[in-house]
Coordinates of C-alpha atoms and ligand atoms in Angstrom, one line a residue:
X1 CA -130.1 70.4 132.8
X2 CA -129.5 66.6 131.6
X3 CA -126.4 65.3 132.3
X4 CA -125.3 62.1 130.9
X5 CA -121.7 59.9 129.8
X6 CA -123.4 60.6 125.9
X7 CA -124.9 63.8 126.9
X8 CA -122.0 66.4 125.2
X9 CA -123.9 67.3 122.1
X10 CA -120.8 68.6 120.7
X11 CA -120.7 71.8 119.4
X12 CA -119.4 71.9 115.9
X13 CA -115.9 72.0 115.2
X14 CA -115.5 71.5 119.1
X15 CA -112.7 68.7 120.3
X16 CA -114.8 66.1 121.0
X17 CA -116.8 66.4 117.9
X18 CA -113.5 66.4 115.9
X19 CA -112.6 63.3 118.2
X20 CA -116.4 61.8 117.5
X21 CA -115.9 61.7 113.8
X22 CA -112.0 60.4 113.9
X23 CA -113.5 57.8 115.6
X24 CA -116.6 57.3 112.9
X25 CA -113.7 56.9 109.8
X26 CA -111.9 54.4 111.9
X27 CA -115.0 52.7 112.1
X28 CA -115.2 50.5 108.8
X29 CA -111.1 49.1 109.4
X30 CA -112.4 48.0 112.6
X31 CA -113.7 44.3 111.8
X32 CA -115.7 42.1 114.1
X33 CA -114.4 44.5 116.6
X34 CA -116.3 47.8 115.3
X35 CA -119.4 46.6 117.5
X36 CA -117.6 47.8 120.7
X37 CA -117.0 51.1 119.2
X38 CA -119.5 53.1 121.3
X39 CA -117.4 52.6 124.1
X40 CA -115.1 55.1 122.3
X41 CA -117.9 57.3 122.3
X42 CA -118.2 58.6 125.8
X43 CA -115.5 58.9 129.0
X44 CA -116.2 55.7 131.4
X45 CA -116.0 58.7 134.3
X46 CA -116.0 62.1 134.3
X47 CA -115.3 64.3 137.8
X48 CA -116.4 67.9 138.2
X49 CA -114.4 69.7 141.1
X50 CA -114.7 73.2 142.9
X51 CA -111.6 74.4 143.9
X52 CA -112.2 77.6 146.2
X53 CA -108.8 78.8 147.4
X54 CA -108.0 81.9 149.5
X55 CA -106.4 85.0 147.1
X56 CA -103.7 86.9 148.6
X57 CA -106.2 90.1 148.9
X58 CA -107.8 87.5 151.4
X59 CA -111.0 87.3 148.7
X60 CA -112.7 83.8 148.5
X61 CA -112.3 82.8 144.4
X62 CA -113.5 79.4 143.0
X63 CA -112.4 77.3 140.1
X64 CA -113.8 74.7 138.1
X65 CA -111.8 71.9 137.8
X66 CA -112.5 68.5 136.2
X67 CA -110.6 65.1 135.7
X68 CA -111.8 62.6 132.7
X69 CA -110.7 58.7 132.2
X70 CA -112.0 58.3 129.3
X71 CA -111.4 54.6 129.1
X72 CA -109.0 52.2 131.3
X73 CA -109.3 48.7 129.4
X74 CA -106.0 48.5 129.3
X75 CA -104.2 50.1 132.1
X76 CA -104.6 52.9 134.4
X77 CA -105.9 56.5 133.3
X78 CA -103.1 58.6 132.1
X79 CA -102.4 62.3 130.8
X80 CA -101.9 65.9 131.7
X81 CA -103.5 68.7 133.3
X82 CA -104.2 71.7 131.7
X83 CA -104.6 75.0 133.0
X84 CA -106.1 77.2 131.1
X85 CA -109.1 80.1 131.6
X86 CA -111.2 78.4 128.1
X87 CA -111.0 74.8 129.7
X88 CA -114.1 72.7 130.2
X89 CA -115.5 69.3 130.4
X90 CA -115.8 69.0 126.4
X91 CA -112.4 69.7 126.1
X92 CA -111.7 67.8 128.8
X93 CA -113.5 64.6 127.3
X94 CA -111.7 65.0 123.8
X95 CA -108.4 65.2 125.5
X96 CA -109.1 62.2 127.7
X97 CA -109.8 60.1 124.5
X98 CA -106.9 61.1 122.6
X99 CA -104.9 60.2 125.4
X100 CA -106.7 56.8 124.8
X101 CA -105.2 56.3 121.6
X102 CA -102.2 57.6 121.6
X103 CA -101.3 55.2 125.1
X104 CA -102.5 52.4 122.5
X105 CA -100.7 54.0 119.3
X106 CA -97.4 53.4 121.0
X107 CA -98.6 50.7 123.2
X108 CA -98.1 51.6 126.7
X109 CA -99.9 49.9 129.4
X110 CA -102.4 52.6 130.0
X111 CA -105.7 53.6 129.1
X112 CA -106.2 57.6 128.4
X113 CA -107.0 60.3 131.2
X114 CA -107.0 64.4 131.1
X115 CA -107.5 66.6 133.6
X116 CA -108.1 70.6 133.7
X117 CA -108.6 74.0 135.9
X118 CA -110.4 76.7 134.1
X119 CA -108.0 79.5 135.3
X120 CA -105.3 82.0 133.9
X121 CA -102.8 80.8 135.8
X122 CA -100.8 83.9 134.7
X123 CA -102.7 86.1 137.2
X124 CA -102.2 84.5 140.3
X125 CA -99.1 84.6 142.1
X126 CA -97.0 81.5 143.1
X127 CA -99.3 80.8 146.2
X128 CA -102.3 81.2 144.8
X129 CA -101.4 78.8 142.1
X130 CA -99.8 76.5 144.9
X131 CA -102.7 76.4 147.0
X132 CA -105.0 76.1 143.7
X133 CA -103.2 73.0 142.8
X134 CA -103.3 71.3 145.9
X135 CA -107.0 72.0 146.8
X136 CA -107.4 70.4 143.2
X137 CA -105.4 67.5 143.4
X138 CA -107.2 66.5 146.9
X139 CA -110.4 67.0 144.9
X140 CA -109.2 64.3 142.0
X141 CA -107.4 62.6 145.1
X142 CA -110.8 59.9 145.3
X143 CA -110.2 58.8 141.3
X144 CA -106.1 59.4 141.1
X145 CA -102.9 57.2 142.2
X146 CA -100.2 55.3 141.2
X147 CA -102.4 52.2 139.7
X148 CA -105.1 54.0 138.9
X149 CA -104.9 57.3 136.9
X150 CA -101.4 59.0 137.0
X151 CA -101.5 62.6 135.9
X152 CA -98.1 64.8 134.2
X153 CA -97.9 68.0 132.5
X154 CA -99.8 69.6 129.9
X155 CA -100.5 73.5 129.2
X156 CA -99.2 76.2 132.0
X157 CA -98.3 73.2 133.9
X158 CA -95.0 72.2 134.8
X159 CA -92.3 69.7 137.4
X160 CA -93.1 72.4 140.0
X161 CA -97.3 72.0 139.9
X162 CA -96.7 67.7 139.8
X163 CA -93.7 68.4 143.0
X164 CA -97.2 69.9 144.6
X165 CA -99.6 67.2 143.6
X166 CA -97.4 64.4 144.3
X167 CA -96.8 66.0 147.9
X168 CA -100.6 66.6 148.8
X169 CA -101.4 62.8 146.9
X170 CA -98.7 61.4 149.7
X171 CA -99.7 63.7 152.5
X172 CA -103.4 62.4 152.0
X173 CA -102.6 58.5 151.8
X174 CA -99.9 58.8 154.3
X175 CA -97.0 57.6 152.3
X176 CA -94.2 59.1 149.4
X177 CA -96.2 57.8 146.5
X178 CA -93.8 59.2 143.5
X179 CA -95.9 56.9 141.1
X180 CA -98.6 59.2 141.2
X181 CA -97.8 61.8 138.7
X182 CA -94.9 62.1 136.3
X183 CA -92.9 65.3 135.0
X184 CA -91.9 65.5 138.4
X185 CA -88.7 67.6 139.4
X186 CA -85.6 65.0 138.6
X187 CA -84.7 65.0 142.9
X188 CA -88.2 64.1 143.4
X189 CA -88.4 60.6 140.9
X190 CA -88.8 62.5 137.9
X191 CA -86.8 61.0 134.8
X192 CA -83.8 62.6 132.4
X193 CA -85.3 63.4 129.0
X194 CA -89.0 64.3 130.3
X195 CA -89.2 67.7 130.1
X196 CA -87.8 67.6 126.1
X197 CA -89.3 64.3 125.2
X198 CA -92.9 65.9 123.6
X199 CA -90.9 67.9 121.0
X200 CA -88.1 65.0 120.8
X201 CA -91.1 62.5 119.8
X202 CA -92.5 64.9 117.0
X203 CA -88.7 65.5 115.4
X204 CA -88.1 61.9 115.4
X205 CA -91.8 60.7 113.6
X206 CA -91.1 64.3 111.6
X207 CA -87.6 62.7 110.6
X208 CA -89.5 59.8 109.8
X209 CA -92.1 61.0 107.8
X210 CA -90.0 63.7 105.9
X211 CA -87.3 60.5 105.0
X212 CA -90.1 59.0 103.3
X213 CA -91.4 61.5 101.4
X214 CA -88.1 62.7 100.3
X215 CA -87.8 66.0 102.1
X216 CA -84.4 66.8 103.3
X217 CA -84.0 68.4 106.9
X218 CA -80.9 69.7 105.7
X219 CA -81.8 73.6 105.5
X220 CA -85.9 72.1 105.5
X221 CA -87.9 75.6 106.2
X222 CA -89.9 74.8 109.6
X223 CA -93.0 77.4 111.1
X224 CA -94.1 76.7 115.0
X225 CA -97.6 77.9 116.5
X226 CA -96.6 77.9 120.1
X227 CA -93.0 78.3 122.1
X228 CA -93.9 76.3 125.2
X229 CA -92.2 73.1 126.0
X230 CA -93.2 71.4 123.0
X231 CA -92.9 73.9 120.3
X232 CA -89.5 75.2 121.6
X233 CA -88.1 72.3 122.1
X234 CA -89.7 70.3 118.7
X235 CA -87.9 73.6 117.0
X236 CA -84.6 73.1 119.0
X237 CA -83.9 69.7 117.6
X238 CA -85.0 70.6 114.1
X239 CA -82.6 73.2 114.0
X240 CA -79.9 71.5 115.5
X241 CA -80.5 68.7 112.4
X242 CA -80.4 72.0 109.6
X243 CA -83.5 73.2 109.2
X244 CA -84.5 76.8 109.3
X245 CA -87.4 78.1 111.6
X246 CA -88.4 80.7 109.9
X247 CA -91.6 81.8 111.7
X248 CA -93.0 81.3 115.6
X249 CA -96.4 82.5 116.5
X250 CA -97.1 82.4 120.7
X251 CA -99.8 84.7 122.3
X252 CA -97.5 87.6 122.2
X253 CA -97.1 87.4 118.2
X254 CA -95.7 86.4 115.0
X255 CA -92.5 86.5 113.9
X256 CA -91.0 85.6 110.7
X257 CA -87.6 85.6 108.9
X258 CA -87.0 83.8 105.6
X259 CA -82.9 82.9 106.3
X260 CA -84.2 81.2 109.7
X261 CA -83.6 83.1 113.1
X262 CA -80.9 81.9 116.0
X263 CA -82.5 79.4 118.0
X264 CA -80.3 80.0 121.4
X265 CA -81.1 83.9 121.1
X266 CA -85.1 83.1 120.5
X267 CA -85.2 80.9 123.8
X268 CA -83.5 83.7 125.6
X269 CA -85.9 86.4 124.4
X270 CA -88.9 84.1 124.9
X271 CA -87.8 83.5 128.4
X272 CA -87.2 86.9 129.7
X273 CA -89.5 88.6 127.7
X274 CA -92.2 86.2 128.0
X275 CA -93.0 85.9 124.7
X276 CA -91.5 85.5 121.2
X277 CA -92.6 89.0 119.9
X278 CA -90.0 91.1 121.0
X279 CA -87.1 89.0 119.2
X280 CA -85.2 91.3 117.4
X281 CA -83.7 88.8 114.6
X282 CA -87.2 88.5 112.8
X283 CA -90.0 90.9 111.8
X284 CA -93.3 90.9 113.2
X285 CA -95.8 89.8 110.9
X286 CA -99.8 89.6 111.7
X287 CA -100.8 86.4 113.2
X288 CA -103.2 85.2 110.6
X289 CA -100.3 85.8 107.9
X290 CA -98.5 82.9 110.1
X291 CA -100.8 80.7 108.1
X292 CA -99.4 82.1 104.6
X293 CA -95.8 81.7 105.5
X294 CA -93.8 79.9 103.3
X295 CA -92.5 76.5 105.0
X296 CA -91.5 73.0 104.4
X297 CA -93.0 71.8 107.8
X298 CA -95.7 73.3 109.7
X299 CA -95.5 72.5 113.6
X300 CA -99.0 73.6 115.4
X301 CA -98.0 72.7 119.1
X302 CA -100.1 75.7 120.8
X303 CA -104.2 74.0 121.1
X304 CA -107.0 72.6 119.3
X305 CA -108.8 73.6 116.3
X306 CA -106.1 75.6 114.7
X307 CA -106.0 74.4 111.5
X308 CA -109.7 75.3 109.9
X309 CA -110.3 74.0 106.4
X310 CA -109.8 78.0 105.1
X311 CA -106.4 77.7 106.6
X312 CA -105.5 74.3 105.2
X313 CA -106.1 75.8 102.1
X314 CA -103.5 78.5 102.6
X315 CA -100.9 76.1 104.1
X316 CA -97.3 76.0 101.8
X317 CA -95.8 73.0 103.8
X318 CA -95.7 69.6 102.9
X319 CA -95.3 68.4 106.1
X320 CA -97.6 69.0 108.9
X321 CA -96.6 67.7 112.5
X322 CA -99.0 67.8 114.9
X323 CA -97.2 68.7 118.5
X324 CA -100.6 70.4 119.6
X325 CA -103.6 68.0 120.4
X326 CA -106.5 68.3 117.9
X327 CA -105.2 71.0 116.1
X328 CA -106.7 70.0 112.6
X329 CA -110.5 69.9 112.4
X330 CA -112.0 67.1 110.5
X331 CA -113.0 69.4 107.4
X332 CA -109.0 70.8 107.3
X333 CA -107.8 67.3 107.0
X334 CA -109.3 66.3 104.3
X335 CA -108.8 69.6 102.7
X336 CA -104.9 68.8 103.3
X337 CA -105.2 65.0 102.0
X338 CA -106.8 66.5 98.7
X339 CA -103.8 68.8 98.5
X340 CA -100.8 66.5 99.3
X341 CA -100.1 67.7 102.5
X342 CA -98.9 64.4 105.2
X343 CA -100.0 65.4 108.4
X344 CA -98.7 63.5 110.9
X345 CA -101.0 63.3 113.8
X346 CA -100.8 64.2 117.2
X347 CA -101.9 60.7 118.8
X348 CA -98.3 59.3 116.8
X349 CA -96.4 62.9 116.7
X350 CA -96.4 64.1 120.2
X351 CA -96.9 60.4 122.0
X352 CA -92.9 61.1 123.2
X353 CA -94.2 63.0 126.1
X354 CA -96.0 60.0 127.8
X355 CA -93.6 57.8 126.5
X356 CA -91.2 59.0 129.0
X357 CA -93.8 59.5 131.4
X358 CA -94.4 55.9 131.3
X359 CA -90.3 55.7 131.7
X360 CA -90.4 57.8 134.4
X361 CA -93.1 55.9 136.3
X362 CA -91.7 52.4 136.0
X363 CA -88.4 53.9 137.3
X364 CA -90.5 55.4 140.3
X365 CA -91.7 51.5 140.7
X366 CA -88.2 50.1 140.3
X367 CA -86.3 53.2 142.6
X368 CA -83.6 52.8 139.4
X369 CA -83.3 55.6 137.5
X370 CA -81.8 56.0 134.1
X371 CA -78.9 57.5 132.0
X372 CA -80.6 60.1 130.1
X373 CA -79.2 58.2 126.9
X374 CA -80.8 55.5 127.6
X375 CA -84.3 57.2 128.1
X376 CA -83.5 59.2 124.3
X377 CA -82.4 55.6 122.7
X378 CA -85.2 53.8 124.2
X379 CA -88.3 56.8 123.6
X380 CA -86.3 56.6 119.5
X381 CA -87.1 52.9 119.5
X382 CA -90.6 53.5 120.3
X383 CA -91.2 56.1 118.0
X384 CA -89.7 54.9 115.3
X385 CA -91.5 51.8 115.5
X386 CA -94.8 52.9 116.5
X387 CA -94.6 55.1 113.2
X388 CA -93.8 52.5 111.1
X389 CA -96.0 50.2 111.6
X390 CA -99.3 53.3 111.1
X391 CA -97.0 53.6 108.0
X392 CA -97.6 50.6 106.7
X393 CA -101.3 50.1 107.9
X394 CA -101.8 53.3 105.8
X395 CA -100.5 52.2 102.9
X396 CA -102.3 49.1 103.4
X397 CA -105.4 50.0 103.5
X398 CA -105.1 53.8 101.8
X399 CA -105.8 55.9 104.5
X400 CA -104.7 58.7 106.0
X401 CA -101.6 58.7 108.8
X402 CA -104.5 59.7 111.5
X403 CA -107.0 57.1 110.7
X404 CA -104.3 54.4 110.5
X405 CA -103.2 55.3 114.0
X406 CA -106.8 55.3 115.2
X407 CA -107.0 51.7 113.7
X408 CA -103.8 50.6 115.0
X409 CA -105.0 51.8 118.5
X410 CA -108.3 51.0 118.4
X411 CA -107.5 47.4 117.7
X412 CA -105.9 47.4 120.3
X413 CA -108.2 49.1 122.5
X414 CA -111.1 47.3 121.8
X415 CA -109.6 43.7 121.6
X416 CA -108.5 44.6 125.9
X417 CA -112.3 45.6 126.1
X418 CA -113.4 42.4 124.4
X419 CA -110.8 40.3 126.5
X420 CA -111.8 41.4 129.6
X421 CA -115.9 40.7 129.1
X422 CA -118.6 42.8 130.5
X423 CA -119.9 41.4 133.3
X424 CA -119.2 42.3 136.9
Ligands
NDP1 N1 -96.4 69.1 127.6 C1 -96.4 67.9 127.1 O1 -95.7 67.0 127.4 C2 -97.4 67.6 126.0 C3 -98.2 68.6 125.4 N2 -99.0 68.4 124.3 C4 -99.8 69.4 123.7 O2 -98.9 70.3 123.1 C5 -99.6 71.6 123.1 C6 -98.7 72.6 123.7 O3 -98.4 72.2 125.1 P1 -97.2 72.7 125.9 O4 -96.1 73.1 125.0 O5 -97.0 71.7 127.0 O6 -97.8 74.0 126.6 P2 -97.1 75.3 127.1 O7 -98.0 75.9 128.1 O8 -95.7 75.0 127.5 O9 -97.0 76.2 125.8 C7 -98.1 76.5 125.0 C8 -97.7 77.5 124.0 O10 -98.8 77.8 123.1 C9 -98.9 79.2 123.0 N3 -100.3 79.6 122.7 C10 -101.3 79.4 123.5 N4 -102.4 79.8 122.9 C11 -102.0 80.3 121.7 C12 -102.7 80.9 120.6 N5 -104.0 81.0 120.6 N6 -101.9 81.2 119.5 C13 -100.6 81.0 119.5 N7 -99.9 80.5 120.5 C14 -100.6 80.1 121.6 C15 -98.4 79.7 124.3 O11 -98.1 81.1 124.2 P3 -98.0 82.0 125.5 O12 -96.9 81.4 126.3 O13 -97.6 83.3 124.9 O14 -99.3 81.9 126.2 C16 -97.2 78.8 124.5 O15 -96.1 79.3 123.7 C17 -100.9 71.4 123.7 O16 -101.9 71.1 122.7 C18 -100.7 70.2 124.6 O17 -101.9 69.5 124.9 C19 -99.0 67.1 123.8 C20 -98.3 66.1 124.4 C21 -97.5 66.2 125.6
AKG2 O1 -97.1 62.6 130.0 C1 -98.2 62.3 130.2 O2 -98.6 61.4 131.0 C2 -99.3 62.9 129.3 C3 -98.9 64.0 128.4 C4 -100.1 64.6 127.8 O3 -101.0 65.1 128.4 C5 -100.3 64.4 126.3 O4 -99.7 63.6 125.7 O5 -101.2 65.1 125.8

């Protein structure tokens, strides 16, 4: 077996193939700077971890665990860890990179970092997944820490799994070192408006985008793939603005209602059922039909690859937010370019998340925390911002929403690799 940075011959319609050719049509706006491009092209490091823990049953089970910075020219690694039993190093690598651009999209001093257990976390108990994430994070303890690659929350991750990995980080150095993840618990350094910003960041650039293309929110039919913490709480905040969600898909099911269902009742149901399909204000619909439904805004914020081109062609929405990461493949978007449909991308859409990461961690450096008003007002700013500016490099150049935030990020990118030189 060869293994190499370059050595991921991507499987089709894989993540870091779809990440390889976003970074190919970002290529030609790149300028003088397109001859450092390659660096895109592969993770500067990439760790592979076993993780044996101790099952209740007393059994000896181990996990594969990995942590990718994919590049770091302009700040330490940062992004989430995922658990999830289909993760592996692939995935691992395209969610590194995206992290790359969307830290540059929005222009936070970071490069991009992912990290991932291939486990179902749903079938271990509390302990197991306790002592899984510390053995893990004492694994990634020679590559992580406050200045150099600062993990948070992604998929079946949550405050409680960073409360453990900060706790084993500081036990292993010796010292509370709060800077080393974010997501945290709020009594632990954690920061207001974290655990909502993700779905906060894709309402406001969906406000954004939808003011622009003349689509009112007011009564605006919305469809979510996934009621996690970005899904639920992107849907939330559309809701509360006037729109209708009128269908939810989750691993459980689908469920649809054309006069919109009661948001506060959903979250209940989804919480103590576990899943959206037992909600008794919709009907249950089959899960590919999720893909007919008629919307005004599509929100994919489950995982990757979602959106095929045979779906794209089915897709009623105008609007397609993307709250997942990489859930169009290359083929799908231009499928929805030819039809009209705005897709606003995930490395701009859901960049709200790590926005308030990055609050959270200079608050942790700073030991001031704060008002929760603030942190909305401030992560607004930034969005707002941030999307105009791809905006107006789309229009600029005529290109899609994604490829103008690749070239907006890569600019940036790139220019910190060129400043910095190459030599030791
Ligand atoms: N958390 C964050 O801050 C950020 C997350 N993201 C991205 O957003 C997406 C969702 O993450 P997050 O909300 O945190 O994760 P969660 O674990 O909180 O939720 C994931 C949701 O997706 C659902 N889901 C999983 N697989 C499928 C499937 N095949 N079909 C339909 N639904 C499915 C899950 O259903 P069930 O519960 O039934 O398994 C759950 O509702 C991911 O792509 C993530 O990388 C991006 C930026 C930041
Ligand atoms: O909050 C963070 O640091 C990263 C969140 C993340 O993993 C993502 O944006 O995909």
């Amino acid at each position: 077996m060869r293994v190499s940075l370059s050595y991921v011959t991507p499987s089709p319609d894989s993540p870091w193939s779809t990440y390889l050719s976003q970074v190919d049509r970002v290529i030609p706006y790149l300028g003088p700077l397109a001859r450092w491009a390659e660096t895109l092209k592969r993770p500067k490091r990439a760790l592979i971890v076993d993780v044996p823990i101790e099952m209740d049953d007393g059994s000896v089970r181990h996990f594969e665990g990995y942590r990718v910075q994919h590049n770091l020219s302009r700040g330490p690694g940062k992004g989430g860890v995922r658990y999830h039993p289909d993760v592996t190093l692939e995935e691992v690598m395209a969610l590194a990179a995206w992290m790359t651009i969307k830290n540059a999209a929005v222009n936070l001093p970071y490069g991009g970092a992912k990290g991932g257990i291939r486990v179902d976390p749903k079938l271990l108990s509390q302990k197991e997944l306790e002592k899984l994430t510390r053995r893990y994070t004492s694994e990634i303890g020679i590559i992580i820490g406050p200045q150099q690659d600062i993990p948070a929350p992604d998929v079946n991750t949550n405050a409680q799994v960073m409360a453990w990995m900060m706790d084993t980080y500081s036990m292993n150095i010796g010292a509370t070192a709060t800077g080393v993840v974010t997501g945290k618990p709020i009594h632990l350094g954690g920061s207001l408006g974290r655990v909502k910003a993700t779905g906060r960041g894709v309402f406001v650039t969906g406000r954004e985008a939808a003011r622009r293309i003349g689509l009112n929110l007011d009564g605006a039919r919305i469809a979510v793939q996934g009621f996690g913490n970005v899904g639920s709480a992107a849907a939330e905040l559309f809701v509360g603005a006037g729109a209708k969600l009128v269908a939810v898909q989750d691993h459980t099911g689908t469920i649809y209602n054309p006069e919109g269902m009661d948001m506060a009742a959903l979250m209940r149901t989804a919480r103590e059922e576990g899943g959206v399909s037992h909600f008794v204000g919709a009907e249950r619909i089959d899960n590919e039909a999720f893909w007919d439904v008629d919307c005004d805004i599509l929100i994919p914020a489950a995982l990757e690859g979602q959106i095929t081109a045979a779906r794209a062609n089915r897709i009623k929405a105008r609007l397609v937010l993307e709250g997942a990461n990489g859930p169009t493949l290359p083929g799908a978007d231009d499928v929805l370019t030819d039809r009209g449909v705005l897709v606003v991308p995930d490395v701009i859409c859901n960049a709200g998340g790590v926005t308030v990461s990055y609050f959270e961690w200079v608050q942790d450096f700073s030991s001031f925390f704060w008002s929760e008003d603030e942190i909305n007002l401030r992560l607004d700013k930034i969005m707002v911002d941030a999307l105009k500016k791809i905006w107006d490099t789309s229009e600029r150049h005529k290109i899609s929403l994604r490829t103008a935030t690749f070239a907006v990020a890569c600019e940036r990118i790139l220019m910190a690799r060129q400043e910095r030189g190459l030599y030791p």
